[in-house]
PDB file of C-alpha atoms in Angstrom:
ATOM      1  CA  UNK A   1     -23.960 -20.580 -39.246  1.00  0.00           C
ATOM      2  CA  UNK A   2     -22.544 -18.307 -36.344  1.00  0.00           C
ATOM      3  CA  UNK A   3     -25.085 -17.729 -33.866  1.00  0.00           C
ATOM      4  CA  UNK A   4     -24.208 -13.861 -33.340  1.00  0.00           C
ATOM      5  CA  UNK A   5     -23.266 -11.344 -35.964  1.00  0.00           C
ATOM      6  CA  UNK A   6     -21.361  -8.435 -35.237  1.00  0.00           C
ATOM      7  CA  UNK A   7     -23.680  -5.365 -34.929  1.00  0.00           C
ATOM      8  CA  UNK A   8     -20.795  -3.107 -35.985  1.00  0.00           C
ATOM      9  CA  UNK A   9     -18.707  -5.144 -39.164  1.00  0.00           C
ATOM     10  CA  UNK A  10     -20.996  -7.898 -39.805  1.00  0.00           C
ATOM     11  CA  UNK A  11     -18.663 -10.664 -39.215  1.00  0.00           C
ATOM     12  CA  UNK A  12     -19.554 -13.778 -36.947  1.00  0.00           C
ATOM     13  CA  UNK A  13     -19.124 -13.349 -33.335  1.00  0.00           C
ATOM     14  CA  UNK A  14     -16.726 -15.550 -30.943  1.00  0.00           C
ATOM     15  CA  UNK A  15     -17.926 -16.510 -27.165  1.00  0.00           C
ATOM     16  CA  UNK A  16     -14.740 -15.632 -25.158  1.00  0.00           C
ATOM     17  CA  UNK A  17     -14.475 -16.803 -21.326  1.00  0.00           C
ATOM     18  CA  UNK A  18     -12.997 -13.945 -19.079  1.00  0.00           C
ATOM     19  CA  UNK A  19     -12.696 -14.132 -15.725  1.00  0.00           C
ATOM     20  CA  UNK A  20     -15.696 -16.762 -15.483  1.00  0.00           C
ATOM     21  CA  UNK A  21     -17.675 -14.896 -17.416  1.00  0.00           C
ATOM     22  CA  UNK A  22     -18.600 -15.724 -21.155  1.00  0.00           C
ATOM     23  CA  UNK A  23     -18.742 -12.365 -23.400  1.00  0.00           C
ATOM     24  CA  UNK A  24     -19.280 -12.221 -27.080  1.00  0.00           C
ATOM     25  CA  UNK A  25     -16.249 -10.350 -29.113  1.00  0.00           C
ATOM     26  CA  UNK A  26     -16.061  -9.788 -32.661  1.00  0.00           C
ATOM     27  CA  UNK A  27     -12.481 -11.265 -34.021  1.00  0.00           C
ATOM     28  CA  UNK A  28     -12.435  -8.499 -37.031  1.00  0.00           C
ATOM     29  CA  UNK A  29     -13.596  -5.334 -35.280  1.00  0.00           C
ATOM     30  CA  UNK A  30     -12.106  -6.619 -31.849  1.00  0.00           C
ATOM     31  CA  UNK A  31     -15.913  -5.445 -30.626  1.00  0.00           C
ATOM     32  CA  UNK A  32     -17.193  -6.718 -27.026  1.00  0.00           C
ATOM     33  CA  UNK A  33     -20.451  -6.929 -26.366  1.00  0.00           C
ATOM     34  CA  UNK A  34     -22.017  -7.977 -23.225  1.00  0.00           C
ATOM     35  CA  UNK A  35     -25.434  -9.416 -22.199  1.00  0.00           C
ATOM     36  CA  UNK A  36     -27.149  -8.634 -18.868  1.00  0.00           C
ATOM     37  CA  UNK A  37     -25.035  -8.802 -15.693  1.00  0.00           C
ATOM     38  CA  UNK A  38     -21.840  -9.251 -16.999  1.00  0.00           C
ATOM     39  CA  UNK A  39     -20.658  -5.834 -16.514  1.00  0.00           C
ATOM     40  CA  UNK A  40     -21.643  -6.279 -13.107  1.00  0.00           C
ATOM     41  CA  UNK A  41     -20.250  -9.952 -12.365  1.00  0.00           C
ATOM     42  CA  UNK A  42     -16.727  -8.421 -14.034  1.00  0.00           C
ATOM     43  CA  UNK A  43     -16.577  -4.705 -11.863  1.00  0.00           C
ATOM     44  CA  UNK A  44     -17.487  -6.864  -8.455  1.00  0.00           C
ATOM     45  CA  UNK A  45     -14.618  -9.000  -9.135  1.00  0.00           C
ATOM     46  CA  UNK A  46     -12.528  -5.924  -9.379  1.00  0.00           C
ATOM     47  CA  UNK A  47     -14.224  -4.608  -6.662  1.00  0.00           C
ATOM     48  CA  UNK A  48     -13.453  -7.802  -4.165  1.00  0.00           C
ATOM     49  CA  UNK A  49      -9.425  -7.830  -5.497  1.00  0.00           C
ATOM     50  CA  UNK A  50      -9.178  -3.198  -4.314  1.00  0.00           C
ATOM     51  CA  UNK A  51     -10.965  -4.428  -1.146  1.00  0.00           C
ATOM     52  CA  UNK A  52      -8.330  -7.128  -0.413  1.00  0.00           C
ATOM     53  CA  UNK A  53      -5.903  -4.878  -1.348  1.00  0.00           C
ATOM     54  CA  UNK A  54      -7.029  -2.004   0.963  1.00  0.00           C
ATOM     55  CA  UNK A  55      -7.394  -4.379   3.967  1.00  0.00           C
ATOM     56  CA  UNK A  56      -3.658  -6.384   3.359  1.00  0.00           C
ATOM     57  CA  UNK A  57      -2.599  -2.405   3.245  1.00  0.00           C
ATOM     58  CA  UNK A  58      -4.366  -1.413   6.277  1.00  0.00           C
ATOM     59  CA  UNK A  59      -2.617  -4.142   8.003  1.00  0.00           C
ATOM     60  CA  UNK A  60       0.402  -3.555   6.478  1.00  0.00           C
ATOM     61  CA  UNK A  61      -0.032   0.143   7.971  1.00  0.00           C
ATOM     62  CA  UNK A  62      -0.924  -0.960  11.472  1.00  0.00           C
ATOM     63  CA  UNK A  63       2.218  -3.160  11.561  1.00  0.00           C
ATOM     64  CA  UNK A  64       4.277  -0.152  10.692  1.00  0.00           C
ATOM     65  CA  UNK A  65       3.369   1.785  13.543  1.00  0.00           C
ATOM     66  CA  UNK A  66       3.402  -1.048  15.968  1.00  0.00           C
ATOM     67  CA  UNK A  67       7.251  -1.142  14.962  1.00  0.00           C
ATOM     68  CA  UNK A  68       7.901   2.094  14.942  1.00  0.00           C
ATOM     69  CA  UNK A  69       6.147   1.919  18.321  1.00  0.00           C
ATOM     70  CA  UNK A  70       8.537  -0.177  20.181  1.00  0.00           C
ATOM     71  CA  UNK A  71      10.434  -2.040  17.693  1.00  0.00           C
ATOM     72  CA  UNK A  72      11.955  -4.627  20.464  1.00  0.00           C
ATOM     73  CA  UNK A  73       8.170  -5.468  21.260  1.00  0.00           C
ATOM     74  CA  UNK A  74       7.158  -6.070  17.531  1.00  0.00           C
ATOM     75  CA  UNK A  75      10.669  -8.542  16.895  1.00  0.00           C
ATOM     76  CA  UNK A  76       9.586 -10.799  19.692  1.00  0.00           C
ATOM     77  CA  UNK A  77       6.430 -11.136  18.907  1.00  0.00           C
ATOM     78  CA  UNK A  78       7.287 -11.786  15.084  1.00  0.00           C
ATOM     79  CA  UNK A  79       9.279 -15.504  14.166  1.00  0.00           C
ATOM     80  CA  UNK A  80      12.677 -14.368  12.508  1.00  0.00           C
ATOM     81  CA  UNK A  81      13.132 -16.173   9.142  1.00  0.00           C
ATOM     82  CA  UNK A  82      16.394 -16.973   8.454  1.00  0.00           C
ATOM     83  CA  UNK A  83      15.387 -18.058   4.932  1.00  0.00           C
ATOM     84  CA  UNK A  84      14.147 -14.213   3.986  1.00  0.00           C
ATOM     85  CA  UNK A  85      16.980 -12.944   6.417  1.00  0.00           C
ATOM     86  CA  UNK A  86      13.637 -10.813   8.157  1.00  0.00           C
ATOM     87  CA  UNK A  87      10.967 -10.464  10.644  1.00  0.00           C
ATOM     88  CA  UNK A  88       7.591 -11.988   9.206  1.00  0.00           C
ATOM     89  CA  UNK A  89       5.085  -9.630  10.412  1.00  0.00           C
ATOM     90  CA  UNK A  90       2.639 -12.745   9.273  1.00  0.00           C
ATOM     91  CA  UNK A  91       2.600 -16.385   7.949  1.00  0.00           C
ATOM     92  CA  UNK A  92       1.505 -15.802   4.432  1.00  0.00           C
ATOM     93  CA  UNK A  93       3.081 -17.266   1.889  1.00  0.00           C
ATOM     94  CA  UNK A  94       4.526 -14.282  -0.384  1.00  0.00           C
ATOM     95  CA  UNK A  95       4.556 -15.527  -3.832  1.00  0.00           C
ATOM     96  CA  UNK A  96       3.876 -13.448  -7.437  1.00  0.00           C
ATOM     97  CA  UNK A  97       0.213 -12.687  -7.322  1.00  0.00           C
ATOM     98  CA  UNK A  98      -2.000 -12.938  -9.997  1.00  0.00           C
ATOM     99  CA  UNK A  99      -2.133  -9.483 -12.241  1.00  0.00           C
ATOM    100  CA  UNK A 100      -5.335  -7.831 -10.658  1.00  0.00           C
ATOM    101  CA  UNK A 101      -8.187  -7.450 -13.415  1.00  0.00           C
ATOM    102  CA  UNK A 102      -8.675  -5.170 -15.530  1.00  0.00           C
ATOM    103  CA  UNK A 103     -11.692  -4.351 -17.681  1.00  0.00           C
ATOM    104  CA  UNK A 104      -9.403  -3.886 -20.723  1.00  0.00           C
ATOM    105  CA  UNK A 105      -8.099  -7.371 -20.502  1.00  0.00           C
ATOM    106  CA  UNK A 106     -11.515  -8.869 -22.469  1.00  0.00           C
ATOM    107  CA  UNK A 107      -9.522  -7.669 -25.381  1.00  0.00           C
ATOM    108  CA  UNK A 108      -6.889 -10.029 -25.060  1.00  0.00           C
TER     109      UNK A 108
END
């Protein structure tokens, strides 16, 4: 016996794991229902990812100008990768970064 039935269809309800947090969905109606909190745990999530994203911009920004500033200045003070065939502006690591959230993804 499923322990939730759909509110909308009547069907039995799955417990699907998204981004750490459980949600019920209804496989026939593709419904989502969610209990207390989880709305909230899943926008702060989103919220922390456009706040990294704003500040690796800002940065990003304030490099810019630095270079445009006295561009002689900035390439000494940046290492020279021969690998990327450019000045790193920083040490991280640039690989493919996970697809940001988004709330529509509890349907997948």
């Amino acid at each position: 016996m499923p322990l939730l039935l759909c509110p909308n269809c009547n069907a039995s309800m799955q417990n699907v794991k998204r981004s750490g947090v459980e949600i019920d969905m209804c496989p026939t109606c593709r419904g989502v229902w969610l209990d207390r909190g989880e709305l909230e745990k899943l926008l702060g999530e989103q919220r922390e990812e456009q706040k990294g994203r704003e500040q690796d911009r800002e940065r990003f920004d304030r490099e810019i100008r630095d270079f445009h500033r006295d561009p002689d200045d900035w390439k000494r003070r940046h290492p020279y990768d021969a690998k990327g065939g450019h000045h790193r502006y920083d040490d991280y690591d640039y690989r493919k970064k996970k697809k940001r959230f988004d709330i529509f993804d509890i349907f997948d």
